[in-house]
Amino acid sequence: MYDEQEQPPQHGPLAGFTVGVTAARRADELGALLERRGAAVLHAPALRIVPLSDDSELLAATKDIIGQAPDIAVATTAIGFRGWVEAADGWGLGEDLLARLRGVRILARGPKVKGAIRAAGLTEEWSPASESLAEVLDRLLEEGVDGLRLAVQLHGEPLPGFVESLRAGGAEVVGVPVYRWLPPEDLGPVDRLIDGCVARSLDAVTFTSAPAAASLLSRAQERGLLDDLLAALGHDVLSACVGPVTALPLQARGVDTVQPERFRLGPLVQLLCRELPARARALPVAGHRVEIRGHAALVDGALRPVPPAGMALLRALSRRPGWVVSRAELLRALPGAGRDEHAVETAMARLRSALGAPKLIQTVVKRGYRLALDPAAESKYGEG
C-alpha cells in the first residue's frame, strides 16, 4: 500500500484540477502561478480596459479638482493614477493638476499605487498594509468625512459601497473615471469558460475584479445560461475572489465565494492549493487510495490523467462507491454518448488503463460496474 512518507508526491497541489482565470490585467502572472502548482489553466479575460484620455467625464472631473481642491484624494490603482496624469498632460493641465494635488492628503490603496504617486512627484499620506479599499474606507469613516470634499480615482466602475458610504458620512465625492471596463472583443474564451463551468469541467474560477465577475454573469445571461452558471458556481465550481469587493456581484446572486486574508494574487493561489484538494473525494479502493480530481485521479499519490469520458464514469461510480451502477446509468453520464452501451465498455477500458490498476473497477456480469471499495469502508459508504 502507498506510504506518503516513503513516496512523496511528484506533482503540485493543484495537479488534476482546471482553473479558469477571468483577469484582464496580470492574467499571465496569475496563470503562471497556478500552472507552477500543477493546475491546467483556462484563460478567459472577461473584460478589457479602455483608457479615457479623450473622455469628457475625465476632463470635467480634472477641471473640477483643479478649480476647487479636494481635502483628500484616494488613488486606487497604479495604472489608473498614471493614466489620469498622462491624460491631464495631454490636455495641457498636467502641471495644474499636480500643483493642486500637492496640497492634498493622498491615500494610496497599495504599494504599486504609492509608486505611481511618487513617480508623479507627489507623496502619499497613508496606505493600508492589506492593500484593501475596505481598510481605506474604515479609516476615512473613523476619522470622519462630514463636510469634506474627496476625489476618488475610480476602478473602472463606481466602486460598490465605497462612494455611497462616503456620501452617507457627509462627504462630497468627486469621482475620477480614468478607465472603463468593457466586454472583451473576442467573446470566445469567455463563452468556453461559461460552458466549462456548466459542464463541470472546471474546478474553480478566479476573479480579481468586480467588473470581471459582473461581466461573466452578464454574458451568461445574454446566452440564456445564467441560471445554469449560478447553479454550477453554487455547488460544483469554486469561486475564488481576491477580496470582498470583487466578490460582491457573485454574492448578490447568492454565490458563496472564498477569499484570502491578504488580497493579493499569491495568497489567492495558496488558498486554491488548500481548498481544491480538500474538496476532492478520496476513497480506499482495492487496497489503494484513490483521490478523484477534476481531470485526473491520484492513485496512491501518483497522478493519473483521465480522458473526459473516463472521468464522467469515475464520478458516476464514486457517487455510490461499492454499489453496482448499471450500464444504462453510466451511458447517461457519458457526454454525448447516444444510445449505444458499447460506448460505456470502450470508455471503461480506457479508464482502467488510465488508472493503471484495473482491479479498482469490477465488472458485475449482466448488471454493470462497481468501484471495488475496501471491505472496511463498506459500512461507511454502503448506506449511500
XYZ file of C-alpha atoms in Angstrom:
384
model
C 0.000 0.000 0.000
C 1.093 3.563 -0.682
C 3.138 5.233 2.058
C 3.237 9.020 1.760
C 6.450 9.247 3.801
C 8.289 6.778 1.564
C 6.928 8.095 -1.748
C 6.246 11.839 -1.641
C 4.063 13.073 -4.494
C 5.942 14.370 -7.527
C 3.175 16.734 -8.589
C 1.906 20.135 -7.492
C -1.020 20.587 -5.096
C -3.275 21.682 -7.973
C -2.397 18.784 -10.302
C -5.539 17.313 -11.826
C -7.570 20.494 -11.387
C -8.656 23.008 -14.047
C -8.885 26.661 -13.046
C -10.457 29.488 -15.058
C -8.792 32.935 -14.995
C -11.062 35.917 -15.741
C -8.458 38.646 -15.161
C -7.619 41.190 -17.833
C -4.565 42.620 -16.063
C -1.861 40.315 -14.662
C -3.592 37.276 -16.185
C -0.252 35.806 -17.310
C 1.194 36.193 -13.821
C -1.791 34.506 -12.181
C -1.844 31.735 -14.797
C 1.874 31.060 -14.287
C 1.406 30.806 -10.507
C -1.384 28.267 -10.985
C 0.457 26.219 -13.612
C 3.579 26.118 -11.436
C 1.458 24.318 -8.859
C 0.153 21.817 -11.380
C -3.186 23.284 -12.475
C -4.487 23.321 -16.027
C -5.494 26.923 -16.753
C -8.239 28.285 -18.990
C -7.554 31.938 -19.774
C -10.746 33.875 -20.442
C -10.419 37.649 -19.879
C -13.953 38.713 -19.010
C -13.311 42.372 -19.830
C -10.869 44.813 -21.358
C -9.592 48.127 -20.073
C -10.326 51.192 -22.193
C -8.382 54.386 -21.323
C -10.423 57.574 -21.242
C -7.722 60.024 -22.330
C -10.224 61.796 -24.582
C -13.259 61.278 -22.364
C -15.351 64.278 -21.409
C -16.130 62.879 -17.937
C -12.449 62.621 -17.002
C -11.744 66.092 -18.394
C -14.655 67.564 -16.421
C -13.535 65.859 -13.191
C -9.953 67.068 -13.698
C -11.079 70.676 -14.228
C -13.370 70.408 -11.212
C -10.476 69.318 -8.967
C -8.118 71.991 -10.333
C -10.820 74.610 -9.804
C -11.642 73.510 -6.254
C -9.116 71.445 -4.335
C -10.360 68.370 -2.521
C -9.426 67.795 1.105
C -8.468 64.187 0.401
C -7.632 62.234 -2.769
C -7.895 58.419 -2.904
C -5.810 56.615 -5.545
C -6.967 53.036 -6.143
C -4.802 51.659 -8.987
C -1.354 52.486 -10.347
C -2.438 52.200 -13.983
C -5.387 54.474 -13.272
C -3.394 57.157 -11.469
C -0.713 57.200 -14.181
C -3.417 57.367 -16.843
C -5.018 60.350 -15.143
C -1.756 62.321 -15.010
C -0.940 61.413 -18.641
C -4.405 62.470 -19.806
C -4.091 65.779 -17.940
C -0.703 66.341 -19.624
C -2.355 65.738 -22.984
C -4.899 68.471 -22.268
C -2.192 70.882 -21.057
C -3.483 70.573 -17.478
C -0.846 68.246 -16.034
C 1.133 70.864 -14.078
C -2.044 72.470 -12.724
C -3.359 69.085 -11.546
C -0.106 68.113 -9.801
C 0.193 71.553 -8.204
C -3.329 71.187 -6.814
C -2.696 67.638 -5.528
C 0.498 68.692 -3.724
C -1.608 70.413 -1.118
C -3.978 67.486 -0.686
C -3.912 64.487 1.692
C -3.423 61.485 -0.616
C -4.353 57.939 0.407
C -2.996 55.063 -1.713
C -4.574 51.607 -1.819
C -1.284 49.698 -2.089
C 2.455 49.776 -2.924
C 2.065 49.938 -6.700
C -0.201 52.970 -6.367
C 2.318 54.541 -3.968
C 4.973 54.069 -6.652
C 2.830 55.835 -9.258
C 2.107 58.710 -6.865
C 5.786 59.208 -6.050
C 6.770 58.951 -9.729
C 4.488 61.953 -10.318
C 6.408 63.931 -7.691
C 3.742 63.596 -5.006
C 3.745 61.936 -1.591
C 1.015 59.781 -0.116
C -0.035 60.317 3.498
C -1.032 56.698 4.201
C -1.515 53.290 2.611
C -3.021 50.161 4.240
C -0.805 47.106 4.696
C -3.709 44.935 3.495
C -3.992 46.776 0.139
C -7.723 46.767 0.835
C -10.078 49.566 -0.107
C -12.263 48.383 2.754
C -9.485 49.420 5.165
C -9.170 52.798 3.420
C -12.907 53.282 3.816
C -12.812 52.269 7.504
C -10.039 54.786 8.201
C -11.858 57.625 6.458
C -15.148 56.953 8.222
C -13.347 56.550 11.566
C -11.685 59.949 11.144
C -14.949 61.455 9.903
C -15.640 62.822 6.426
C -18.629 65.059 7.158
C -18.227 68.301 5.208
C -15.046 67.139 3.426
C -14.503 67.080 -0.336
C -12.937 63.839 -1.599
C -11.554 62.955 -5.021
C -11.729 59.196 -5.686
C -9.971 57.640 -8.667
C -12.471 55.012 -9.767
C -11.660 51.394 -10.550
C -13.331 51.454 -13.960
C -16.804 51.408 -12.486
C -18.329 53.128 -9.457
C -16.767 51.307 -6.512
C -19.578 49.281 -4.892
C -20.382 50.665 -1.473
C -17.258 52.852 -1.282
C -18.549 56.106 -2.738
C -22.003 55.535 -1.253
C -20.564 55.095 2.250
C -18.511 58.271 1.972
C -21.529 60.261 0.824
C -23.624 58.751 3.611
C -20.924 60.010 6.009
C -21.484 63.555 4.762
C -18.657 63.840 2.234
C -18.802 65.477 -1.186
C -17.281 62.926 -3.571
C -15.809 63.738 -6.979
C -15.365 60.533 -8.976
C -12.381 60.383 -11.338
C -13.192 57.804 -14.080
C -9.739 57.149 -15.555
C -10.602 53.996 -17.479
C -13.601 51.801 -18.045
C -14.200 48.084 -18.277
C -15.839 46.867 -21.475
C -16.641 43.328 -22.670
C -13.710 41.638 -24.440
C -13.526 41.992 -28.211
C -13.253 38.201 -28.521
C -16.028 36.538 -26.524
C -14.925 33.009 -27.479
C -12.754 32.343 -24.391
C -15.452 33.704 -22.049
C -18.074 31.500 -23.686
C -15.770 28.474 -23.333
C -15.299 29.273 -19.656
C -19.068 29.541 -19.115
C -19.615 26.261 -20.986
C -16.857 24.628 -18.922
C -18.482 25.749 -15.676
C -21.903 24.495 -16.758
C -20.397 21.143 -17.836
C -18.439 20.965 -14.545
C -15.194 20.514 -16.461
C -13.731 23.407 -14.443
C -12.971 23.049 -10.751
C -12.587 26.725 -9.885
C -12.797 30.200 -11.393
C -10.673 33.087 -10.123
C -11.866 36.690 -10.024
C -9.583 39.666 -9.410
C -12.078 42.479 -10.025
C -15.779 43.067 -9.505
C -16.252 44.151 -13.158
C -14.884 40.791 -14.357
C -17.381 38.925 -12.195
C -20.238 41.160 -13.362
C -19.166 40.790 -16.997
C -19.122 36.980 -16.788
C -22.618 36.908 -15.284
C -23.865 39.381 -17.902
C -22.515 37.266 -20.774
C -24.099 34.132 -19.315
C -27.422 35.981 -19.135
C -27.108 37.063 -22.777
C -26.667 33.400 -23.736
C -29.571 32.214 -21.584
C -27.172 30.293 -19.324
C -27.216 32.440 -16.180
C -29.243 30.006 -14.068
C -27.042 27.102 -15.190
C -23.875 29.072 -14.421
C -25.127 30.120 -10.986
C -26.050 26.503 -10.215
C -22.532 25.373 -11.145
C -20.816 28.147 -9.163
C -23.121 27.468 -6.242
C -22.268 23.790 -5.873
C -19.504 22.315 -8.012
C -17.212 25.079 -9.314
C -15.363 27.058 -6.651
C -15.483 30.864 -6.966
C -12.206 32.288 -5.651
C -12.126 36.083 -5.324
C -9.123 38.227 -4.479
C -11.172 40.242 -1.974
C -14.650 41.179 -0.697
C -15.280 43.983 -3.206
C -14.530 41.598 -6.079
C -16.991 39.076 -4.617
C -19.965 41.459 -4.447
C -21.530 40.732 -7.892
C -21.385 36.985 -7.184
C -22.681 37.251 -3.638
C -25.551 39.425 -4.857
C -26.615 36.396 -6.934
C -26.348 34.034 -3.973
C -22.972 32.517 -4.904
C -20.689 31.715 -1.979
C -17.059 32.667 -2.553
C -13.701 32.083 -0.884
C -11.193 34.888 -0.341
C -7.630 35.016 1.014
C -6.851 37.053 4.126
C -4.425 39.189 2.117
C -5.948 40.500 -1.095
C -3.139 39.576 -3.491
C -2.508 37.001 -6.221
C -0.052 34.860 -4.229
C -2.409 34.304 -1.284
C -5.265 33.679 -3.755
C -3.293 30.822 -5.327
C -2.315 29.485 -1.895
C -5.995 29.466 -0.959
C -6.807 27.336 -4.027
C -3.961 24.977 -3.102
C -5.786 24.315 0.181
C -9.403 24.432 -0.946
C -9.404 22.296 -4.093
C -7.570 19.234 -2.694
C -9.828 19.440 0.376
C -12.890 19.225 -1.885
C -11.600 16.186 -3.795
C -13.066 12.831 -2.812
C -10.658 10.171 -1.555
C -11.708 6.512 -1.329
C -9.997 3.272 -0.248
C -10.409 1.024 -3.288
C -8.926 -2.465 -3.802
C -6.076 -1.771 -1.410
C -5.297 1.608 -2.985
C -6.081 5.188 -2.063
C -7.912 6.865 -4.939
C -8.473 10.618 -4.921
C -10.793 11.927 -7.640
C -9.895 15.352 -9.017
C -11.222 17.381 -11.930
C -9.442 15.793 -14.901
C -7.270 13.212 -13.149
C -7.108 10.778 -10.271
C -4.384 10.258 -7.705
C -3.781 6.536 -7.199
C -1.591 6.037 -4.154
C -0.366 9.590 -4.650
C 0.582 9.098 -8.310
C -1.116 11.436 -10.770
C -3.165 9.603 -13.416
C -4.664 11.865 -16.109
C -8.026 10.514 -17.253
C -9.922 11.335 -20.508
C -13.206 13.299 -20.085
C -15.392 10.239 -20.768
C -13.458 8.226 -18.207
C -13.791 10.985 -15.598
C -17.562 11.029 -16.185
C -17.704 7.288 -15.471
C -15.406 7.539 -12.447
C -17.535 10.283 -10.915
C -20.710 8.292 -11.512
C -19.181 5.232 -9.802
C -17.809 7.295 -6.897
C -21.214 8.730 -6.081
C -22.155 5.233 -4.864
C -18.834 3.563 -4.044
C -19.116 -0.200 -3.683
C -22.546 -0.297 -5.316
C -23.257 -1.592 -8.804
C -24.016 1.131 -11.345
C -25.849 -0.078 -14.437
C -24.557 0.388 -17.962
C -27.653 2.401 -18.792
C -26.929 4.855 -15.953
C -23.282 5.095 -16.918
C -24.291 5.728 -20.527
C -26.376 8.704 -19.373
C -23.313 10.041 -17.548
C -21.177 9.961 -20.702
C -21.011 13.273 -22.594
C -22.751 12.896 -25.973
C -22.621 9.105 -25.983
C -26.001 8.473 -27.611
C -27.750 5.131 -27.005
C -25.064 2.538 -27.658
C -23.962 0.870 -24.407
C -20.816 -0.249 -26.211
C -19.601 3.325 -25.626
C -19.562 2.546 -21.901
C -17.353 -0.528 -22.438
C -14.930 1.467 -24.591
C -14.720 4.355 -22.116
C -14.381 1.912 -19.204
C -11.453 0.130 -20.853
C -9.684 3.463 -21.338
C -10.459 4.480 -17.768
C -8.959 1.288 -16.337
C -5.872 1.754 -18.490
C -5.514 5.388 -17.378
C -5.805 4.472 -13.693
C -3.038 1.884 -14.038
C -4.781 -0.509 -11.655
C -7.506 -2.478 -13.498
C -8.868 -4.096 -10.307
C -10.088 -0.742 -8.980
C -13.267 -1.195 -11.034
C -15.076 -4.520 -11.075
C -17.359 -5.780 -13.830
C -20.570 -7.274 -12.470
C -21.891 -9.621 -15.192
C -25.195 -8.527 -16.735
C -25.540 -5.720 -14.199
C -22.841 -3.076 -14.657
C -19.726 -1.911 -12.830
C -18.693 -1.015 -9.295
C -15.753 0.569 -7.516
C -14.075 -2.216 -5.543
C -14.407 -0.423 -2.235
C -12.336 -1.980 0.552
C -14.443 -4.113 2.932
C -13.598 -1.957 5.954
C -15.119 1.028 4.197
C -18.290 -0.717 3.033
C -20.286 0.243 6.131
C -19.333 3.897 5.790
C -20.349 4.210 2.144
C -22.829 1.372 1.830
C -25.759 3.435 3.037
C -25.372 5.858 0.115
